Coordinates of C-alpha atoms in Angstrom, one line a residue:
M1 CA -21.6 32.8 -0.9
T2 CA -22.2 33.6 2.7
D3 CA -21.9 31.0 5.5
S4 CA -25.7 31.3 6.0
T5 CA -26.2 29.6 2.6
L6 CA -23.3 27.1 3.0
D7 CA -24.4 23.4 2.5
L8 CA -22.0 21.2 4.6
G9 CA -23.4 18.1 2.9
P10 CA -20.9 17.9 0.1
Q11 CA -17.9 18.1 2.5
A12 CA -19.5 15.8 5.0
R13 CA -19.9 13.2 2.2
I14 CA -16.2 13.6 1.2
V15 CA -15.2 12.9 4.8
A16 CA -17.6 9.9 5.0
R17 CA -16.0 8.4 1.8
L18 CA -12.5 8.8 3.2
A19 CA -13.6 7.1 6.5
E20 CA -15.1 4.3 4.5
A21 CA -11.7 3.7 2.9
V22 CA -10.0 3.1 6.3
S23 CA -8.9 -0.5 6.8
D24 CA -8.6 -2.0 10.2
E25 CA -4.8 -2.1 9.7
Q26 CA -4.8 1.7 9.1
L27 CA -6.5 2.6 12.4
S28 CA -3.1 2.9 14.2
A29 CA -1.5 4.9 11.3
P30 CA -0.1 8.4 12.2
T31 CA -1.9 11.5 11.0
P32 CA -0.7 15.1 10.6
C33 CA -2.1 15.7 14.2
P34 CA 0.7 14.9 16.6
D35 CA 0.0 11.9 18.8
T36 CA -3.3 11.3 17.1
P37 CA -3.5 8.0 15.1
V38 CA -6.3 7.5 12.6
R39 CA -8.6 5.8 15.1
N40 CA -8.5 8.9 17.4
L41 CA -9.0 11.2 14.4
L42 CA -12.1 9.2 13.5
G43 CA -13.3 9.4 17.1
H44 CA -12.8 13.2 17.0
L45 CA -14.7 13.4 13.8
L46 CA -17.6 11.4 15.2
H47 CA -17.7 13.5 18.4
L48 CA -17.4 16.8 16.6
S49 CA -20.2 15.8 14.1
I50 CA -22.5 15.1 17.0
A51 CA -21.5 18.3 18.8
F52 CA -21.9 20.6 15.8
R53 CA -25.2 18.8 14.9
D54 CA -26.5 19.7 18.3
A55 CA -25.0 23.2 18.1
A56 CA -27.0 23.8 14.9
R57 CA -30.2 22.6 16.5
K58 CA -29.4 24.7 19.6
D59 CA -29.7 21.5 21.6
L60 CA -27.2 22.5 24.2
G61 CA -25.9 20.1 26.8
A62 CA -23.2 17.5 27.3
T63 CA -22.3 17.2 23.6
T64 CA -21.8 20.9 23.1
D65 CA -20.1 21.5 26.5
T66 CA -17.2 19.2 26.1
N67 CA -13.9 20.9 25.4
P68 CA -12.2 19.0 22.5
N69 CA -8.9 19.2 24.2
A70 CA -10.2 17.5 27.3
T71 CA -10.0 13.9 25.9
V72 CA -8.6 12.0 23.0
P73 CA -11.7 10.2 21.7
D74 CA -11.5 6.7 20.4
I75 CA -13.8 4.8 18.2
G76 CA -16.1 2.0 19.3
P77 CA -17.0 -1.2 17.4
G78 CA -19.9 0.6 15.6
W79 CA -18.0 3.5 14.2
R80 CA -18.4 2.5 10.6
E81 CA -22.1 3.0 10.9
E82 CA -22.1 5.8 13.4
L83 CA -19.7 8.2 11.7
P84 CA -21.5 8.5 8.3
K85 CA -24.9 8.8 10.2
A86 CA -23.5 11.6 12.4
L87 CA -22.0 13.4 9.4
D88 CA -25.4 13.2 7.5
E89 CA -27.2 14.6 10.6
L90 CA -24.6 17.4 11.0
A91 CA -25.1 18.5 7.3
D92 CA -28.9 18.2 7.7
A93 CA -29.0 20.3 10.8
W94 CA -27.0 23.1 9.2
R95 CA -29.4 23.2 6.3
D96 CA -31.9 24.9 8.6
P97 CA -31.4 28.7 8.2
A98 CA -32.1 29.1 12.0
A99 CA -28.8 27.2 12.7
W100 CA -26.9 30.2 11.3
T101 CA -28.6 32.8 13.5
G102 CA -28.6 33.6 17.2
Q103 CA -26.2 32.1 19.8
T104 CA -25.2 28.5 20.2
R105 CA -22.4 26.5 21.9
A106 CA -19.7 24.1 20.7
G107 CA -16.7 22.8 22.6
G108 CA -17.9 24.6 25.7
V109 CA -17.7 28.0 24.0
D110 CA -20.7 30.2 23.4
L111 CA -20.6 31.7 19.9
P112 CA -22.8 33.1 17.1
G113 CA -24.5 30.5 14.9
E114 CA -22.7 31.8 11.8
I115 CA -19.3 31.4 13.5
A116 CA -20.2 27.9 14.7
G117 CA -21.1 26.9 11.1
A118 CA -17.8 28.2 9.8
V119 CA -16.0 26.2 12.6
A120 CA -17.9 23.1 11.5
A121 CA -16.8 23.7 7.9
D122 CA -13.2 24.2 9.1
E123 CA -13.3 20.9 11.1
L124 CA -14.6 18.9 8.2
V125 CA -12.2 20.4 5.6
I126 CA -9.0 20.2 7.7
H127 CA -9.7 16.9 9.3
G128 CA -10.7 15.6 5.9
W129 CA -7.2 16.6 4.7
D130 CA -5.7 15.0 7.8
L131 CA -7.4 11.7 7.1
A132 CA -6.6 11.8 3.4
R133 CA -2.9 12.4 4.2
A134 CA -2.8 9.6 6.7
L135 CA -4.3 7.2 4.2
D136 CA -2.2 8.6 1.3
L137 CA -5.4 9.3 -0.7
P138 CA -6.1 12.2 -3.1
Y139 CA -8.2 15.0 -1.5
T140 CA -10.3 17.7 -3.1
P141 CA -12.5 19.4 -0.6
D142 CA -15.8 21.0 -1.4
L143 CA -14.8 24.5 -2.6
P144 CA -17.5 26.5 -0.7
A145 CA -16.6 24.7 2.5
L146 CA -12.9 25.3 1.8
A147 CA -13.5 29.0 1.3
S148 CA -15.4 29.2 4.5
A149 CA -12.7 27.3 6.4
Y150 CA -10.0 29.5 5.0
G151 CA -11.9 32.7 6.0
F152 CA -12.3 31.3 9.5
L153 CA -8.7 30.2 9.8
L154 CA -7.4 33.5 8.4
A155 CA -9.4 35.5 11.0
A156 CA -8.2 33.1 13.8
A157 CA -4.6 33.5 12.7
E158 CA -4.9 37.3 12.8
D159 CA -6.4 37.2 16.4
P160 CA -3.7 38.4 18.8
D161 CA -5.1 36.2 21.5
R162 CA -5.0 33.0 19.4
G163 CA -2.2 31.2 21.3
D164 CA -1.8 27.7 20.1
G165 CA -5.2 26.4 21.4
L166 CA -6.7 24.0 18.9
F167 CA -4.2 25.1 16.3
G168 CA -0.4 24.9 16.3
P169 CA 1.6 27.8 15.2
V170 CA 0.9 28.9 11.6
V171 CA 3.0 27.2 9.0
P172 CA 4.1 29.8 6.4
V173 CA 2.8 29.0 3.0
P174 CA 3.4 31.1 -0.1
Q175 CA 0.5 33.4 -1.0
E176 CA 0.5 31.9 -4.6
A177 CA 0.0 28.4 -3.2
P178 CA -3.4 26.7 -3.7
L179 CA -6.1 27.7 -1.2
L180 CA -6.1 24.3 0.5
A181 CA -2.4 24.5 1.2
R182 CA -2.8 28.0 2.6
A183 CA -5.7 26.8 4.8
V184 CA -3.7 23.8 6.0
G185 CA -0.8 26.1 6.9
L186 CA -3.1 28.5 8.8
S187 CA -4.4 25.5 10.8
G188 CA -0.8 24.8 12.0
R189 CA -0.1 21.9 9.7
D190 CA 2.6 21.4 7.2
P191 CA 1.0 21.1 3.7
E192 CA 3.9 18.8 2.7
W193 CA 3.3 16.3 5.5
R194 CA 3.3 12.7 4.5
A195 CA 2.8 9.5 6.5

């Protein structure tokens, strides 16, 4: 399966179900992302869903120009309705084959549509794992989205100009480990992290 046929809907629904499970008391719980409690991870998920929705639509502007490292987003009082809606809209926007072609922008970076789609899959898969770990819930990502995320992360890890950027240093994971653990390690997270 190529990214141009990847349906982000199943992974978006997984993330939405995890977010639905968050209690108000868990909003301040730690996540595998340093200095990012659950509330800020949810805020990031909301903002990235809107940004990648707009990137798919080629609706470039403020939502696609914001560097994700520029702020630590928080959630507002309507996040329980806003996040699932934004996740649905993200998935729907990437169902248009035109989203996967041409150039677009996300996080202030111009990139080909097919790469932006892979980044969106990566964001949903890895931050889904972050959220599941923070909540101590089981997590099985959508396999096509996981494969796309892994391919993107592997290419990023092999890029000599990677730096730490959005990812921390790669955490070594045995090659025989499950694909999710290897993707998590490539993202700079310890697959064994627990709250």
